[in-house]
Amino acid sequence: MSTMMPPLYAGLVDDASLLPPSPIGLAEAAAKHREHTTAWYSGLIGALLIPASAVGAEPVPRLAAALVGDIPVGALPAMVEKLRAAGMVVEQVEAAVARRGEDPQPGLATLRSFAATETAGAAAIGARSEPGTSGENGPDRVAGGRAPDLTNGEPGPRRAGGEPGPDRASGLRVWAEIPLSWGLLGALDAVAEARREGLPLAPKFRVGGLAAELFPTPVELAAVICACRDRDLPFKLAAGLRHATRHTDPETGFTHHGFLNVLVATLLAADGGEVAEVAEALAATHPVPLVEPARSHRDDARPLFAGFGAANVVEPLTELVRLGLVSGGYE
């Protein structure tokens, strides 16, 4: 038998096992990803993240994935087509639109244009693809979980086994990695405007890195979450979310955000919480104030927070099990 993953955690964790400094190759990562998506915890698993540097490096296995990296947006169409030609079901593109401190608007405009082109050509792309690419193994599939619906910010409806519901459109979902610096609110306004035009565009933020200043404070991140809430924007996070709760890494001295902190903070924001209340949840370093809100919402669709990447998806699963928020299952 298997244990169902609570809806609150559906598709929460993307498989980042291929991202630098990963020692494994694409074939090995794909095989392991398939194991995860057929295990009892498959509902927790999102897409396999494929770094742009891996495109063309070796044969591409056929599975749903997200193309990620500091990708020149002008090169995106050719890269996506190359993956598709190799049999990859590319379901997401997650691209940086600017480096920290740079104006995100020019890059965001180009990425928006890319999203518009992909949206307009989705039906034609589906017709050119091999049989099955717009169905069970199609661009909208997230094995075992529910893909975030970039139209309204809620996870998309799915049939048993993780298949996308009949009302989901075929096409590529685009996440714009926006720096947490000046110009952020203007960029979010531009993303919100694109979404009102029907484009599958949403923001992604880095909340960690190799320097202390790359880790936003709880108040800074709370302000971003509330800004996304006010604009009805789902978001993804990258880097730094290593454990369920906020903690300081003894080796680097950097204080990391916890993915459970972020989840509870978004629940509060979605319920109308102000920045100070959301920041308080992000600042918690003990799981006690976080576990009960998460438990009481376990059967609800997750608002706002579409997911994050983990080098080893079993680690966040293990922490959820230890906190009593997910029940262990049987293989």
mmCIF file of C-alpha atoms in Angstrom:
data_model
loop_
_atom_site.group_PDB
_atom_site.id
_atom_site.type_symbol
_atom_site.label_atom_id
_atom_site.label_comp_id
_atom_site.label_asym_id
_atom_site.label_seq_id
_atom_site.Cartn_x
_atom_site.Cartn_y
_atom_site.Cartn_z
ATOM 1 C CA MET A 1 0.000 0.000 0.000
ATOM 2 C CA SER A 2 1.033 3.653 -0.164
ATOM 3 C CA THR A 3 0.435 6.755 1.871
ATOM 4 C CA MET A 4 -1.148 9.727 0.113
ATOM 5 C CA MET A 5 0.834 12.944 0.228
ATOM 6 C CA PRO A 6 -1.232 15.726 1.847
ATOM 7 C CA PRO A 7 -2.344 18.300 -0.766
ATOM 8 C CA LEU A 8 -0.450 21.031 1.095
ATOM 9 C CA TYR A 9 2.858 19.465 -0.025
ATOM 10 C CA ALA A 10 1.876 18.366 -3.551
ATOM 11 C CA GLY A 11 4.736 19.003 -5.985
ATOM 12 C CA LEU A 12 6.573 21.114 -3.391
ATOM 13 C CA VAL A 13 10.106 19.797 -4.013
ATOM 14 C CA ASP A 14 11.818 19.980 -7.401
ATOM 15 C CA ASP A 15 14.660 17.538 -7.998
ATOM 16 C CA ALA A 16 17.849 19.648 -8.164
ATOM 17 C CA SER A 17 20.259 16.708 -8.091
ATOM 18 C CA LEU A 18 21.793 17.779 -11.430
ATOM 19 C CA LEU A 19 22.526 21.371 -10.496
ATOM 20 C CA PRO A 20 26.147 22.367 -9.698
ATOM 21 C CA PRO A 21 28.177 21.105 -7.963
ATOM 22 C CA SER A 22 26.434 17.796 -8.684
ATOM 23 C CA PRO A 23 28.849 14.893 -9.308
ATOM 24 C CA ILE A 24 26.286 12.823 -11.261
ATOM 25 C CA GLY A 25 25.309 12.832 -14.919
ATOM 26 C CA LEU A 26 21.958 13.286 -16.633
ATOM 27 C CA ALA A 27 21.254 9.576 -17.167
ATOM 28 C CA GLU A 28 21.896 8.742 -13.505
ATOM 29 C CA ALA A 29 19.835 11.703 -12.304
ATOM 30 C CA ALA A 30 16.949 10.756 -14.605
ATOM 31 C CA ALA A 31 16.955 7.148 -13.371
ATOM 32 C CA LYS A 32 16.882 8.281 -9.753
ATOM 33 C CA HIS A 33 14.162 10.819 -10.539
ATOM 34 C CA ARG A 34 12.003 8.034 -11.975
ATOM 35 C CA GLU A 35 12.469 6.121 -8.716
ATOM 36 C CA HIS A 36 11.252 9.130 -6.754
ATOM 37 C CA THR A 37 8.216 9.598 -9.000
ATOM 38 C CA THR A 38 7.118 5.996 -8.505
ATOM 39 C CA ALA A 39 7.735 5.866 -4.741
ATOM 40 C CA TRP A 40 5.047 6.319 -2.087
ATOM 41 C CA TYR A 41 6.104 9.956 -1.662
ATOM 42 C CA SER A 42 5.812 10.750 -5.406
ATOM 43 C CA GLY A 43 3.191 13.407 -4.689
ATOM 44 C CA LEU A 44 5.880 15.556 -3.062
ATOM 45 C CA ILE A 45 8.088 15.586 -6.181
ATOM 46 C CA GLY A 46 8.028 18.297 -8.816
ATOM 47 C CA ALA A 47 10.168 18.452 -11.957
ATOM 48 C CA LEU A 48 13.736 17.343 -12.580
ATOM 49 C CA LEU A 49 15.746 20.548 -12.994
ATOM 50 C CA ILE A 50 18.009 20.393 -16.062
ATOM 51 C CA PRO A 51 20.838 22.980 -16.061
ATOM 52 C CA ALA A 52 21.307 24.782 -19.339
ATOM 53 C CA SER A 53 24.933 23.572 -19.391
ATOM 54 C CA ALA A 54 23.686 19.972 -19.771
ATOM 55 C CA VAL A 55 21.792 20.646 -22.999
ATOM 56 C CA GLY A 56 23.507 18.665 -25.754
ATOM 57 C CA ALA A 57 26.108 17.213 -23.382
ATOM 58 C CA GLU A 58 24.664 13.681 -23.489
ATOM 59 C CA PRO A 59 21.550 11.871 -24.704
ATOM 60 C CA VAL A 60 18.427 13.254 -23.042
ATOM 61 C CA PRO A 61 16.080 10.752 -21.367
ATOM 62 C CA ARG A 62 12.384 11.144 -22.027
ATOM 63 C CA LEU A 63 10.767 12.640 -18.934
ATOM 64 C CA ALA A 64 9.161 15.868 -17.748
ATOM 65 C CA ALA A 65 11.684 18.466 -16.695
ATOM 66 C CA ALA A 66 12.460 22.123 -16.173
ATOM 67 C CA LEU A 67 15.264 23.939 -17.999
ATOM 68 C CA VAL A 68 17.014 26.189 -15.483
ATOM 69 C CA GLY A 69 20.012 28.455 -15.216
ATOM 70 C CA ASP A 70 21.424 31.890 -15.956
ATOM 71 C CA ILE A 71 20.290 31.454 -19.557
ATOM 72 C CA PRO A 72 20.567 34.232 -22.161
ATOM 73 C CA VAL A 73 16.874 34.693 -22.879
ATOM 74 C CA GLY A 74 17.589 35.083 -26.578
ATOM 75 C CA ALA A 75 18.950 31.537 -26.614
ATOM 76 C CA LEU A 76 15.903 29.982 -24.948
ATOM 77 C CA PRO A 77 13.866 29.049 -28.051
ATOM 78 C CA ALA A 78 16.767 27.154 -29.626
ATOM 79 C CA MET A 79 17.600 25.374 -26.344
ATOM 80 C CA VAL A 80 13.991 24.309 -25.781
ATOM 81 C CA GLU A 81 13.695 23.038 -29.347
ATOM 82 C CA LYS A 82 16.963 21.111 -28.972
ATOM 83 C CA LEU A 83 15.653 19.357 -25.871
ATOM 84 C CA ARG A 84 12.336 18.597 -27.541
ATOM 85 C CA ALA A 85 14.088 17.217 -30.620
ATOM 86 C CA ALA A 86 16.015 14.873 -28.296
ATOM 87 C CA GLY A 87 12.758 13.612 -26.795
ATOM 88 C CA MET A 88 12.708 15.640 -23.581
ATOM 89 C CA VAL A 89 9.291 16.776 -22.381
ATOM 90 C CA VAL A 90 10.179 20.323 -21.340
ATOM 91 C CA GLU A 91 7.435 21.527 -19.024
ATOM 92 C CA GLN A 92 9.053 24.590 -17.445
ATOM 93 C CA VAL A 93 11.720 27.188 -18.142
ATOM 94 C CA GLU A 94 13.285 28.912 -15.142
ATOM 95 C CA ALA A 95 15.588 31.676 -16.346
ATOM 96 C CA ALA A 96 17.388 34.568 -14.661
ATOM 97 C CA VAL A 97 16.275 37.892 -16.115
ATOM 98 C CA ALA A 98 19.026 39.985 -14.489
ATOM 99 C CA ARG A 99 21.946 39.630 -12.156
ATOM 100 C CA ARG A 100 21.708 41.106 -8.704
ATOM 101 C CA GLY A 101 21.776 44.905 -8.862
ATOM 102 C CA GLU A 102 20.878 45.085 -12.559
ATOM 103 C CA ASP A 103 17.603 46.364 -13.958
ATOM 104 C CA PRO A 104 15.432 43.259 -14.517
ATOM 105 C CA GLN A 105 13.070 44.967 -16.961
ATOM 106 C CA PRO A 106 14.958 44.448 -20.277
ATOM 107 C CA GLY A 107 15.508 40.755 -19.601
ATOM 108 C CA LEU A 108 11.990 40.373 -18.240
ATOM 109 C CA ALA A 109 10.552 41.926 -21.393
ATOM 110 C CA THR A 110 12.420 39.405 -23.537
ATOM 111 C CA LEU A 111 11.332 36.506 -21.333
ATOM 112 C CA ARG A 112 7.768 37.792 -21.520
ATOM 113 C CA SER A 113 8.049 37.803 -25.316
ATOM 114 C CA PHE A 114 9.327 34.210 -25.167
ATOM 115 C CA ALA A 115 6.340 33.213 -22.992
ATOM 116 C CA ALA A 116 3.970 34.868 -25.454
ATOM 117 C CA THR A 117 5.520 32.993 -28.374
ATOM 118 C CA GLU A 118 5.349 29.690 -26.522
ATOM 119 C CA THR A 119 1.741 30.306 -25.500
ATOM 120 C CA ALA A 120 0.694 31.155 -29.053
ATOM 121 C CA GLY A 121 2.501 28.128 -30.460
ATOM 122 C CA ALA A 122 1.525 25.563 -27.811
ATOM 123 C CA ALA A 123 -1.020 23.787 -30.003
ATOM 124 C CA ALA A 124 1.390 23.603 -32.950
ATOM 125 C CA ILE A 125 4.178 22.289 -30.734
ATOM 126 C CA GLY A 126 1.849 19.601 -29.387
ATOM 127 C CA ALA A 127 0.963 18.563 -32.922
ATOM 128 C CA ARG A 128 4.641 18.224 -33.859
ATOM 129 C CA SER A 129 5.563 16.263 -30.732
ATOM 130 C CA GLU A 130 5.583 12.508 -30.473
ATOM 131 C CA PRO A 131 2.326 10.808 -29.440
ATOM 132 C CA GLY A 132 1.648 11.229 -25.759
ATOM 133 C CA THR A 133 3.501 14.485 -25.197
ATOM 134 C CA SER A 134 0.334 16.436 -24.546
ATOM 135 C CA GLY A 135 -1.203 13.772 -22.335
ATOM 136 C CA GLU A 136 0.123 11.555 -19.609
ATOM 137 C CA ASN A 137 3.752 12.469 -20.233
ATOM 138 C CA GLY A 138 3.027 15.893 -21.658
ATOM 139 C CA PRO A 139 4.424 19.320 -20.858
ATOM 140 C CA ASP A 140 2.025 19.857 -17.955
ATOM 141 C CA ARG A 141 2.762 16.600 -16.209
ATOM 142 C CA VAL A 142 4.481 16.560 -12.838
ATOM 143 C CA ALA A 143 4.742 12.896 -11.946
ATOM 144 C CA GLY A 144 2.813 12.040 -8.826
ATOM 145 C CA GLY A 145 2.052 15.648 -7.914
ATOM 146 C CA ARG A 146 0.120 18.672 -9.079
ATOM 147 C CA ALA A 147 1.631 21.256 -11.352
ATOM 148 C CA PRO A 148 1.246 24.860 -10.236
ATOM 149 C CA ASP A 149 -1.352 26.546 -12.404
ATOM 150 C CA LEU A 150 0.212 29.843 -13.440
ATOM 151 C CA THR A 151 -3.174 31.212 -14.426
ATOM 152 C CA ASN A 152 -4.526 31.598 -10.916
ATOM 153 C CA GLY A 153 -1.719 30.607 -8.600
ATOM 154 C CA GLU A 154 -3.325 27.383 -7.392
ATOM 155 C CA PRO A 155 -2.074 23.867 -8.108
ATOM 156 C CA GLY A 156 -3.758 22.614 -11.266
ATOM 157 C CA PRO A 157 -6.459 19.929 -11.100
ATOM 158 C CA ARG A 158 -5.100 16.447 -11.679
ATOM 159 C CA ARG A 159 -6.494 12.970 -12.132
ATOM 160 C CA ALA A 160 -5.425 9.997 -10.040
ATOM 161 C CA GLY A 161 -1.775 9.185 -10.597
ATOM 162 C CA GLY A 162 -0.795 12.776 -11.296
ATOM 163 C CA GLU A 163 -2.241 13.159 -14.798
ATOM 164 C CA PRO A 164 -3.293 16.686 -15.660
ATOM 165 C CA GLY A 165 -7.019 17.349 -15.682
ATOM 166 C CA PRO A 166 -8.835 17.873 -18.980
ATOM 167 C CA ASP A 167 -9.049 21.636 -18.522
ATOM 168 C CA ARG A 168 -5.288 22.179 -18.492
ATOM 169 C CA ALA A 169 -3.812 23.677 -21.644
ATOM 170 C CA SER A 170 -0.673 22.334 -23.264
ATOM 171 C CA GLY A 171 2.288 24.665 -23.111
ATOM 172 C CA LEU A 172 5.408 25.756 -21.288
ATOM 173 C CA ARG A 173 5.361 27.408 -17.878
ATOM 174 C CA VAL A 174 7.928 30.189 -17.501
ATOM 175 C CA TRP A 175 9.488 31.282 -14.210
ATOM 176 C CA ALA A 176 11.397 34.552 -14.267
ATOM 177 C CA GLU A 177 14.215 34.639 -11.698
ATOM 178 C CA ILE A 178 14.104 38.230 -10.446
ATOM 179 C CA PRO A 179 16.860 39.653 -8.197
ATOM 180 C CA LEU A 180 15.875 40.817 -4.727
ATOM 181 C CA SER A 181 17.111 44.341 -5.346
ATOM 182 C CA TRP A 182 15.929 47.682 -6.697
ATOM 183 C CA GLY A 183 13.358 47.391 -9.449
ATOM 184 C CA LEU A 184 11.745 44.339 -7.838
ATOM 185 C CA LEU A 185 8.253 45.805 -7.414
ATOM 186 C CA GLY A 186 8.247 47.155 -10.953
ATOM 187 C CA ALA A 187 9.250 43.710 -12.219
ATOM 188 C CA LEU A 188 6.435 42.080 -10.228
ATOM 189 C CA ASP A 189 3.986 44.588 -11.694
ATOM 190 C CA ALA A 190 5.214 43.623 -15.180
ATOM 191 C CA VAL A 191 4.788 39.921 -14.400
ATOM 192 C CA ALA A 192 1.287 40.530 -13.053
ATOM 193 C CA GLU A 193 0.383 42.444 -16.205
ATOM 194 C CA ALA A 194 1.682 39.588 -18.374
ATOM 195 C CA ARG A 195 -0.424 37.110 -16.419
ATOM 196 C CA ARG A 196 -3.519 39.244 -16.937
ATOM 197 C CA GLU A 197 -2.793 38.881 -20.649
ATOM 198 C CA GLY A 198 -2.892 35.115 -20.198
ATOM 199 C CA LEU A 199 0.852 34.449 -20.303
ATOM 200 C CA PRO A 200 2.190 31.573 -18.141
ATOM 201 C CA LEU A 201 4.751 33.766 -16.368
ATOM 202 C CA ALA A 202 5.555 33.878 -12.643
ATOM 203 C CA PRO A 203 8.483 35.004 -10.452
ATOM 204 C CA LYS A 204 11.267 33.028 -8.881
ATOM 205 C CA PHE A 205 13.662 34.335 -6.222
ATOM 206 C CA ARG A 206 17.038 33.216 -4.895
ATOM 207 C CA VAL A 207 17.161 33.235 -1.095
ATOM 208 C CA GLY A 208 20.736 32.070 -0.567
ATOM 209 C CA GLY A 209 24.151 31.725 -2.155
ATOM 210 C CA LEU A 210 27.870 31.997 -1.508
ATOM 211 C CA ALA A 211 27.737 35.317 0.368
ATOM 212 C CA ALA A 212 25.799 36.467 3.429
ATOM 213 C CA GLU A 213 24.160 39.355 1.563
ATOM 214 C CA LEU A 214 22.445 36.875 -0.770
ATOM 215 C CA PHE A 215 20.264 35.699 2.121
ATOM 216 C CA PRO A 216 17.315 38.100 2.593
ATOM 217 C CA THR A 217 16.232 38.866 6.150
ATOM 218 C CA PRO A 218 12.844 37.593 7.363
ATOM 219 C CA VAL A 219 11.381 41.088 6.936
ATOM 220 C CA GLU A 220 12.776 41.415 3.400
ATOM 221 C CA LEU A 221 11.429 38.023 2.341
ATOM 222 C CA ALA A 222 8.094 38.700 4.078
ATOM 223 C CA ALA A 223 7.739 41.907 2.061
ATOM 224 C CA VAL A 224 8.355 39.947 -1.160
ATOM 225 C CA ILE A 225 5.801 37.286 -0.204
ATOM 226 C CA CYS A 226 3.204 39.926 0.599
ATOM 227 C CA ALA A 227 3.971 41.747 -2.666
ATOM 228 C CA CYS A 228 3.327 38.495 -4.544
ATOM 229 C CA ARG A 229 0.136 37.982 -2.526
ATOM 230 C CA ASP A 230 -1.096 41.474 -3.413
ATOM 231 C CA ARG A 231 -0.510 40.754 -7.119
ATOM 232 C CA ASP A 232 -1.860 37.174 -7.034
ATOM 233 C CA LEU A 233 1.534 35.806 -8.083
ATOM 234 C CA PRO A 234 2.656 32.264 -7.291
ATOM 235 C CA PHE A 235 6.415 32.094 -6.797
ATOM 236 C CA LYS A 236 9.287 29.651 -6.565
ATOM 237 C CA LEU A 237 12.410 29.901 -4.419
ATOM 238 C CA ALA A 238 15.943 28.757 -5.181
ATOM 239 C CA ALA A 239 19.102 28.273 -3.092
ATOM 240 C CA GLY A 240 19.431 28.178 0.650
ATOM 241 C CA LEU A 241 16.383 26.097 1.662
ATOM 242 C CA ARG A 242 18.254 23.164 3.135
ATOM 243 C CA HIS A 243 16.067 22.311 6.113
ATOM 244 C CA ALA A 244 12.496 22.642 7.309
ATOM 245 C CA THR A 245 13.213 25.393 9.837
ATOM 246 C CA ARG A 246 15.428 28.461 9.910
ATOM 247 C CA HIS A 247 18.957 27.630 11.012
ATOM 248 C CA THR A 248 22.572 28.793 10.941
ATOM 249 C CA ASP A 249 25.066 26.697 9.022
ATOM 250 C CA PRO A 250 27.984 26.022 11.414
ATOM 251 C CA GLU A 251 30.496 25.856 8.542
ATOM 252 C CA THR A 252 29.648 29.134 6.781
ATOM 253 C CA GLY A 253 27.867 31.079 9.507
ATOM 254 C CA PHE A 254 25.056 31.859 7.033
ATOM 255 C CA THR A 255 21.517 31.749 8.377
ATOM 256 C CA HIS A 256 19.245 29.845 6.000
ATOM 257 C CA HIS A 257 15.502 30.131 5.616
ATOM 258 C CA GLY A 258 13.467 26.998 6.297
ATOM 259 C CA PHE A 259 11.036 25.669 3.713
ATOM 260 C CA LEU A 260 8.439 25.029 6.423
ATOM 261 C CA ASN A 261 8.859 28.630 7.614
ATOM 262 C CA VAL A 262 8.167 29.814 4.058
ATOM 263 C CA LEU A 263 5.159 27.530 3.716
ATOM 264 C CA VAL A 264 3.568 28.729 6.959
ATOM 265 C CA ALA A 265 4.455 32.342 6.119
ATOM 266 C CA THR A 266 2.630 32.058 2.801
ATOM 267 C CA LEU A 267 -0.401 30.567 4.550
ATOM 268 C CA LEU A 268 -0.458 33.627 6.805
ATOM 269 C CA ALA A 269 0.030 35.997 3.876
ATOM 270 C CA ALA A 270 -2.746 34.352 1.880
ATOM 271 C CA ASP A 271 -5.017 34.803 4.898
ATOM 272 C CA GLY A 272 -4.331 38.551 4.882
ATOM 273 C CA GLY A 273 -1.380 38.671 7.274
ATOM 274 C CA GLU A 274 0.772 41.803 7.318
ATOM 275 C CA VAL A 275 4.530 41.871 6.726
ATOM 276 C CA ALA A 276 5.363 41.765 10.454
ATOM 277 C CA GLU A 277 3.251 38.650 11.045
ATOM 278 C CA VAL A 278 4.668 36.919 7.987
ATOM 279 C CA ALA A 279 8.220 37.848 9.042
ATOM 280 C CA GLU A 280 7.628 36.368 12.501
ATOM 281 C CA ALA A 281 6.866 32.989 10.920
ATOM 282 C CA LEU A 282 9.970 33.248 8.729
ATOM 283 C CA ALA A 283 12.147 34.069 11.750
ATOM 284 C CA ALA A 284 11.074 31.058 13.846
ATOM 285 C CA THR A 285 14.006 28.751 14.600
ATOM 286 C CA HIS A 286 11.964 26.079 16.371
ATOM 287 C CA PRO A 287 9.364 23.915 14.628
ATOM 288 C CA VAL A 288 6.729 24.162 17.385
ATOM 289 C CA PRO A 289 5.025 27.382 16.133
ATOM 290 C CA LEU A 290 5.148 26.037 12.569
ATOM 291 C CA VAL A 291 3.884 22.481 12.916
ATOM 292 C CA GLU A 292 0.317 23.211 14.035
ATOM 293 C CA PRO A 293 -0.498 25.710 11.235
ATOM 294 C CA ALA A 294 0.923 23.255 8.709
ATOM 295 C CA ARG A 295 -1.020 20.357 10.204
ATOM 296 C CA SER A 296 -4.304 22.262 10.245
ATOM 297 C CA HIS A 297 -3.938 23.112 6.539
ATOM 298 C CA ARG A 298 -2.645 19.712 5.384
ATOM 299 C CA ASP A 299 -5.729 19.051 3.242
ATOM 300 C CA ASP A 300 -5.747 22.500 1.627
ATOM 301 C CA ALA A 301 -4.222 23.466 -1.711
ATOM 302 C CA ARG A 302 -0.939 25.295 -1.123
ATOM 303 C CA PRO A 303 -1.208 29.032 -1.871
ATOM 304 C CA LEU A 304 1.497 31.192 -3.465
ATOM 305 C CA PHE A 305 4.572 29.037 -2.724
ATOM 306 C CA ALA A 306 4.871 26.833 -5.828
ATOM 307 C CA GLY A 307 8.011 25.040 -4.702
ATOM 308 C CA PHE A 308 11.798 24.906 -4.311
ATOM 309 C CA GLY A 309 14.664 22.718 -5.454
ATOM 310 C CA ALA A 310 16.530 20.197 -3.305
ATOM 311 C CA ALA A 311 19.706 18.337 -4.255
ATOM 312 C CA ASN A 312 18.348 15.296 -2.409
ATOM 313 C CA VAL A 313 14.542 15.260 -2.360
ATOM 314 C CA VAL A 314 14.538 12.632 0.387
ATOM 315 C CA GLU A 315 15.984 15.134 2.882
ATOM 316 C CA PRO A 316 12.955 17.479 3.002
ATOM 317 C CA LEU A 317 10.709 14.394 2.974
ATOM 318 C CA THR A 318 12.562 12.993 5.990
ATOM 319 C CA GLU A 319 12.148 16.242 7.913
ATOM 320 C CA LEU A 320 8.420 16.361 7.170
ATOM 321 C CA VAL A 321 8.080 12.774 8.403
ATOM 322 C CA ARG A 322 10.084 13.503 11.576
ATOM 323 C CA LEU A 323 7.864 16.492 12.324
ATOM 324 C CA GLY A 324 4.785 14.312 11.964
ATOM 325 C CA LEU A 325 3.490 16.278 8.988
ATOM 326 C CA VAL A 326 3.738 13.399 6.511
ATOM 327 C CA SER A 327 3.167 9.753 7.338
ATOM 328 C CA GLY A 328 5.728 7.287 6.037
ATOM 329 C CA GLY A 329 4.533 4.863 3.378
ATOM 330 C CA TYR A 330 5.421 1.490 1.968
ATOM 331 C CA GLU A 331 7.379 0.825 -1.202
#
